[in-house]
mmCIF file of C-alpha atoms in Angstrom:
data_model
loop_
_atom_site.group_PDB
_atom_site.id
_atom_site.type_symbol
_atom_site.label_atom_id
_atom_site.label_comp_id
_atom_site.label_asym_id
_atom_site.label_seq_id
_atom_site.Cartn_x
_atom_site.Cartn_y
_atom_site.Cartn_z
ATOM 1 C CA GLY A 22 0.000 0.000 0.000
ATOM 2 C CA ASP A 23 0.858 3.655 -0.118
ATOM 3 C CA SER A 24 3.300 4.917 2.491
ATOM 4 C CA VAL A 25 5.402 7.891 3.510
ATOM 5 C CA THR A 26 8.824 7.774 5.107
ATOM 6 C CA GLN A 27 10.392 10.853 6.612
ATOM 7 C CA MET A 28 13.647 11.365 8.441
ATOM 8 C CA GLU A 29 13.772 10.608 12.119
ATOM 9 C CA GLY A 30 14.098 13.504 14.498
ATOM 10 C CA PRO A 31 14.579 15.462 16.480
ATOM 11 C CA VAL A 32 16.365 17.994 14.322
ATOM 12 C CA THR A 33 18.134 20.676 16.337
ATOM 13 C CA LEU A 34 19.363 23.815 14.590
ATOM 14 C CA SER A 35 20.569 27.276 15.421
ATOM 15 C CA GLU A 36 18.654 30.282 14.181
ATOM 16 C CA GLU A 37 19.414 31.161 10.541
ATOM 17 C CA ALA A 38 20.661 27.656 9.742
ATOM 18 C CA PHE A 39 19.561 25.792 6.607
ATOM 19 C CA LEU A 40 16.885 23.167 7.055
ATOM 20 C CA THR A 41 16.234 19.982 5.110
ATOM 21 C CA ILE A 42 13.730 17.346 6.192
ATOM 22 C CA ASN A 43 13.723 14.349 3.886
ATOM 23 C CA CYS A 44 10.525 12.681 2.754
ATOM 24 C CA THR A 45 10.090 9.795 0.344
ATOM 25 C CA TYR A 46 6.903 8.047 -0.667
ATOM 26 C CA THR A 47 5.507 4.882 -2.171
ATOM 27 C CA ALA A 48 2.282 5.085 -4.120
ATOM 28 C CA THR A 49 0.522 3.017 -6.747
ATOM 29 C CA GLY A 50 -1.301 5.934 -8.341
ATOM 30 C CA TYR A 51 -0.616 9.619 -8.855
ATOM 31 C CA PRO A 52 -0.462 11.190 -5.416
ATOM 32 C CA SER A 53 -0.638 14.735 -4.272
ATOM 33 C CA LEU A 54 2.022 15.533 -1.682
ATOM 34 C CA PHE A 55 1.747 17.725 1.378
ATOM 35 C CA TRP A 56 3.709 19.123 4.276
ATOM 36 C CA TYR A 57 1.758 19.851 7.437
ATOM 37 C CA VAL A 58 3.082 21.609 10.531
ATOM 38 C CA GLN A 59 1.956 21.157 14.114
ATOM 39 C CA TYR A 60 2.883 23.765 16.696
ATOM 40 C CA PRO A 61 2.850 22.719 20.357
ATOM 41 C CA GLY A 62 -0.647 22.096 21.668
ATOM 42 C CA GLU A 63 -2.302 22.743 18.313
ATOM 43 C CA GLY A 64 -3.768 20.827 15.406
ATOM 44 C CA LEU A 65 -2.105 20.353 12.048
ATOM 45 C CA GLN A 66 -1.938 23.173 9.532
ATOM 46 C CA LEU A 67 -1.180 22.832 5.861
ATOM 47 C CA LEU A 68 2.238 24.287 5.126
ATOM 48 C CA LEU A 69 2.486 23.580 1.404
ATOM 49 C CA LYS A 70 1.456 21.102 -1.230
ATOM 50 C CA ALA A 71 2.201 19.907 -4.758
ATOM 51 C CA THR A 72 -0.230 18.026 -6.939
ATOM 52 C CA LYS A 73 1.917 16.801 -9.822
ATOM 53 C CA ALA A 74 5.483 15.931 -10.723
ATOM 54 C CA ASP A 75 7.975 18.839 -10.816
ATOM 55 C CA ASP A 76 5.559 21.163 -8.993
ATOM 56 C CA LYS A 77 7.134 23.236 -6.248
ATOM 57 C CA GLY A 78 5.088 24.118 -3.204
ATOM 58 C CA SER A 79 6.167 27.097 -1.120
ATOM 59 C CA ASN A 80 4.947 29.025 1.893
ATOM 60 C CA LYS A 81 6.505 31.103 4.696
ATOM 61 C CA GLY A 82 10.008 30.571 3.281
ATOM 62 C CA PHE A 83 9.591 26.785 3.141
ATOM 63 C CA GLU A 84 9.610 24.950 -0.140
ATOM 64 C CA ALA A 85 9.454 21.416 -1.473
ATOM 65 C CA THR A 86 9.621 20.005 -4.991
ATOM 66 C CA TYR A 87 7.674 16.951 -6.142
ATOM 67 C CA ARG A 88 10.297 14.614 -7.622
ATOM 68 C CA LYS A 89 8.671 11.645 -9.304
ATOM 69 C CA GLU A 90 11.975 10.112 -10.429
ATOM 70 C CA THR A 91 13.226 9.862 -6.840
ATOM 71 C CA THR A 92 9.741 9.634 -5.233
ATOM 72 C CA SER A 93 10.701 12.434 -2.893
ATOM 73 C CA PHE A 94 9.268 15.655 -1.490
ATOM 74 C CA HIS A 95 11.983 17.092 0.746
ATOM 75 C CA LEU A 96 11.188 20.172 2.823
ATOM 76 C CA GLU A 97 13.737 23.013 2.823
ATOM 77 C CA LYS A 98 14.129 26.444 4.320
ATOM 78 C CA GLY A 99 17.109 28.682 3.839
ATOM 79 C CA SER A 100 17.138 30.366 7.253
ATOM 80 C CA VAL A 101 15.117 28.957 10.138
ATOM 81 C CA GLN A 102 13.733 30.976 13.023
ATOM 82 C CA VAL A 103 12.917 30.035 16.596
ATOM 83 C CA SER A 104 9.243 30.331 15.679
ATOM 84 C CA ASP A 105 9.686 27.446 13.197
ATOM 85 C CA SER A 106 10.078 25.001 16.088
ATOM 86 C CA ALA A 107 7.316 22.468 15.545
ATOM 87 C CA VAL A 108 6.584 18.952 14.302
ATOM 88 C CA TYR A 109 6.530 18.587 10.518
ATOM 89 C CA PHE A 110 4.557 15.867 8.763
ATOM 90 C CA CYS A 111 4.911 14.743 5.185
ATOM 91 C CA ALA A 112 1.741 13.253 3.704
ATOM 92 C CA LEU A 113 0.279 11.962 0.470
ATOM 93 C CA SER A 114 -3.119 11.378 -1.006
ATOM 94 C CA ASP A 115 -3.780 9.141 -3.959
ATOM 95 C CA GLN A 116 -6.316 10.897 -6.151
ATOM 96 C CA SER A 117 -6.875 7.758 -8.194
ATOM 97 C CA GLN A 118 -8.549 6.223 -5.164
ATOM 98 C CA ALA A 119 -11.596 8.281 -4.329
ATOM 99 C CA GLY A 120 -12.457 8.435 -0.692
ATOM 100 C CA THR A 121 -9.005 7.820 0.655
ATOM 101 C CA ALA A 122 -7.610 10.068 3.328
ATOM 102 C CA LEU A 123 -4.144 11.464 3.785
ATOM 103 C CA ILE A 124 -1.378 9.022 4.658
ATOM 104 C CA PHE A 125 1.120 10.589 7.026
ATOM 105 C CA GLY A 126 4.738 10.041 7.852
ATOM 106 C CA LYS A 127 5.639 9.735 11.515
ATOM 107 C CA GLY A 128 6.626 13.365 11.876
ATOM 108 C CA THR A 129 9.930 15.158 12.433
ATOM 109 C CA THR A 130 10.403 17.416 15.411
ATOM 110 C CA LEU A 131 12.356 20.587 14.681
ATOM 111 C CA SER A 132 13.866 22.599 17.516
ATOM 112 C CA VAL A 133 15.497 25.944 16.698
ATOM 113 C CA SER A 134 17.545 27.783 19.292
ATOM 114 C CA SER A 135 18.614 31.420 19.288
ATOM 115 C CA ASN B 1 -14.526 31.514 11.038
ATOM 116 C CA ALA B 2 -14.840 28.314 13.094
ATOM 117 C CA GLY B 3 -13.565 25.730 10.580
ATOM 118 C CA VAL B 4 -13.370 22.342 12.321
ATOM 119 C CA THR B 5 -14.409 22.259 15.972
ATOM 120 C CA GLN B 6 -13.915 19.319 18.321
ATOM 121 C CA THR B 7 -15.476 18.752 21.720
ATOM 122 C CA PRO B 8 -14.417 17.995 24.356
ATOM 123 C CA LYS B 9 -10.821 19.165 24.321
ATOM 124 C CA PHE B 10 -9.753 17.099 27.317
ATOM 125 C CA ARG B 11 -11.273 14.068 28.970
ATOM 126 C CA VAL B 12 -10.203 11.438 31.462
ATOM 127 C CA LEU B 13 -12.078 8.139 31.357
ATOM 128 C CA LYS B 14 -11.973 5.024 33.460
ATOM 129 C CA THR B 15 -11.443 1.690 31.720
ATOM 130 C CA GLY B 16 -14.755 0.378 30.445
ATOM 131 C CA GLN B 17 -16.514 3.730 30.300
ATOM 132 C CA SER B 18 -18.010 5.027 27.083
ATOM 133 C CA MET B 19 -17.851 8.440 25.501
ATOM 134 C CA THR B 20 -18.434 10.310 22.259
ATOM 135 C CA LEU B 21 -16.210 12.875 20.614
ATOM 136 C CA LEU B 22 -18.046 15.414 18.493
ATOM 137 C CA CYS B 23 -16.633 17.036 15.383
ATOM 138 C CA ALA B 24 -18.393 19.870 13.595
ATOM 139 C CA GLN B 25 -17.343 21.676 10.408
ATOM 140 C CA ASP B 26 -18.883 24.748 8.845
ATOM 141 C CA MET B 27 -17.204 24.578 5.433
ATOM 142 C CA ASN B 28 -19.798 22.345 3.750
ATOM 143 C CA HIS B 29 -17.159 19.664 3.237
ATOM 144 C CA GLU B 30 -18.210 16.258 1.974
ATOM 145 C CA TYR B 31 -15.363 14.291 3.525
ATOM 146 C CA MET B 32 -14.649 13.981 7.225
ATOM 147 C CA TYR B 33 -12.012 11.970 9.075
ATOM 148 C CA TRP B 34 -10.966 10.870 12.533
ATOM 149 C CA TYR B 35 -7.257 10.337 13.221
ATOM 150 C CA ARG B 36 -5.369 9.429 16.345
ATOM 151 C CA GLN B 37 -1.874 10.692 17.094
ATOM 152 C CA ASP B 38 0.528 8.718 19.231
ATOM 153 C CA PRO B 39 4.220 9.397 19.961
ATOM 154 C CA GLY B 40 6.448 7.981 17.234
ATOM 155 C CA MET B 41 3.462 6.787 15.205
ATOM 156 C CA GLY B 42 2.405 9.920 13.377
ATOM 157 C CA LEU B 43 -1.289 10.177 12.561
ATOM 158 C CA ARG B 44 -3.298 7.050 11.857
ATOM 159 C CA LEU B 45 -6.749 7.058 10.303
ATOM 160 C CA ILE B 46 -9.485 5.542 12.443
ATOM 161 C CA HIS B 47 -12.633 6.034 10.338
ATOM 162 C CA TYR B 48 -13.736 8.388 7.635
ATOM 163 C CA SER B 49 -16.873 9.467 5.828
ATOM 164 C CA VAL B 50 -17.372 10.506 2.213
ATOM 165 C CA GLY B 51 -20.781 12.027 2.776
ATOM 166 C CA GLU B 52 -23.823 12.235 5.010
ATOM 167 C CA GLY B 53 -24.971 8.798 6.082
ATOM 168 C CA THR B 54 -21.761 7.018 5.032
ATOM 169 C CA THR B 55 -18.803 5.780 7.043
ATOM 170 C CA ALA B 56 -15.786 3.601 6.309
ATOM 171 C CA LYS B 57 -12.969 1.996 8.255
ATOM 172 C CA GLY B 58 -9.483 3.366 8.239
ATOM 173 C CA GLU B 59 -6.204 1.880 9.387
ATOM 174 C CA VAL B 60 -7.033 1.417 13.097
ATOM 175 C CA PRO B 61 -10.844 1.113 13.474
ATOM 176 C CA ASP B 62 -11.086 -1.488 16.248
ATOM 177 C CA GLY B 63 -12.721 -0.262 19.455
ATOM 178 C CA TYR B 64 -14.315 2.763 17.772
ATOM 179 C CA ASN B 65 -17.609 3.497 16.072
ATOM 180 C CA VAL B 66 -18.643 6.535 14.069
ATOM 181 C CA SER B 67 -21.761 8.160 12.716
ATOM 182 C CA ARG B 68 -22.425 10.893 10.157
ATOM 183 C CA LEU B 69 -26.122 11.667 10.522
ATOM 184 C CA LYS B 70 -25.665 15.272 9.415
ATOM 185 C CA LYS B 71 -23.211 16.531 6.830
ATOM 186 C CA GLN B 72 -21.587 18.957 9.224
ATOM 187 C CA ASN B 73 -21.080 16.513 12.113
ATOM 188 C CA PHE B 74 -18.937 13.400 12.538
ATOM 189 C CA LEU B 75 -19.102 11.561 15.846
ATOM 190 C CA LEU B 76 -16.482 9.173 17.191
ATOM 191 C CA GLY B 77 -17.608 6.762 19.893
ATOM 192 C CA LEU B 78 -15.707 4.596 22.323
ATOM 193 C CA GLU B 79 -18.072 1.966 23.680
ATOM 194 C CA SER B 80 -15.740 0.494 26.289
ATOM 195 C CA ALA B 81 -12.592 2.552 26.707
ATOM 196 C CA ALA B 82 -9.224 0.847 27.139
ATOM 197 C CA PRO B 83 -5.865 2.324 28.225
ATOM 198 C CA SER B 84 -4.566 1.658 24.695
ATOM 199 C CA GLN B 85 -7.002 4.315 23.494
ATOM 200 C CA THR B 86 -5.196 7.023 25.418
ATOM 201 C CA SER B 87 -4.250 9.357 22.612
ATOM 202 C CA VAL B 88 -4.814 12.699 20.953
ATOM 203 C CA TYR B 89 -7.696 12.553 18.509
ATOM 204 C CA PHE B 90 -7.957 14.833 15.506
ATOM 205 C CA CYS B 91 -10.955 15.402 13.340
ATOM 206 C CA ALA B 92 -10.492 16.746 9.831
ATOM 207 C CA SER B 93 -12.556 17.594 6.781
ATOM 208 C CA SER B 94 -12.083 18.281 3.091
ATOM 209 C CA TYR B 95 -13.943 18.755 -0.161
ATOM 210 C CA GLU B 96 -14.350 15.739 -2.407
ATOM 211 C CA TYR B 97 -11.065 13.946 -3.033
ATOM 212 C CA SER B 98 -8.345 14.244 -0.463
ATOM 213 C CA GLY B 99 -6.103 15.866 -3.036
ATOM 214 C CA ASN B 100 -7.764 18.983 -1.763
ATOM 215 C CA THR B 101 -6.489 20.512 1.421
ATOM 216 C CA ILE B 102 -7.598 18.765 4.583
ATOM 217 C CA TYR B 103 -8.456 21.030 7.504
ATOM 218 C CA PHE B 104 -7.863 19.822 11.041
ATOM 219 C CA GLY B 105 -9.472 20.551 14.358
ATOM 220 C CA GLU B 106 -7.372 21.446 17.377
ATOM 221 C CA GLY B 107 -7.431 17.971 18.880
ATOM 222 C CA SER B 108 -9.023 16.156 21.793
ATOM 223 C CA TRP B 109 -6.746 14.794 24.520
ATOM 224 C CA LEU B 110 -8.163 11.562 25.915
ATOM 225 C CA THR B 111 -6.672 9.652 28.837
ATOM 226 C CA VAL B 112 -8.026 6.249 29.859
ATOM 227 C CA VAL B 113 -6.987 5.127 33.333
#
C-alpha cells in the first residue's frame, strides 16, 4: 500500500541555519504531496502542497519540490527561526482512489535555538 | 470563522466507560475523518466518511464506532474505553477527493486510566 517515510528527528538547529527534512513516498497511483506543521498544543496546519510531478510548493520561506523520479518531497528552508520550532509531517493522497484520506509520515520534530 | 471544531478538548475516562467525541465543520465539506496521534506513530486514520450517512474503516478502526447523521457533524464513539485508546484525537474535513487541502481541528486529549 501507499506509504510515507520521513527522516527521524529530532532535528536541532541554530537560528538562521539551513533546514532539510527528507521525505520519500511509495504510491501506486498519482499522489498529491503535502507538508503539514503542528505547533505545540495545536492541530495540524497545511504548510504547502504539490499536486503533480515537478511542482514546487512554497509558503513562509519553506519549499518542497515533487520529484517523481526519486519519489521524494523534501522540505527546505534557507534560514530557520525560533518560531519554526514544531513537528513537521509529510503526507500523500492518492487521487486515483476516491475516498481515501491522507497518509502521514511519523513526523519530524524541529527545535530551533537562538 | 470556526472551521473544524472538536469537543471535548480534554477528557479522562476510566477503563470500560463510554464516551463520544463530536466534530463539527462549517465549510460544507463532503469528507470527514478521525485520526489518532501517538508518539512515534504519526497520525493514523481511524474512520472516515465521504458524505452524510456514510462511514468507512481506516487503518485502526477497532474499538471505535462513528456516525455521520448530518453533513456537518462526525461523531467518534468509544463503547468500552481501554488504556490503549489514550491518545490525541484529531478530526479533519475536506472537499471531495483528499487531493484537496484537509483542515484539522485542534485535537481532543483523551486519557483512559
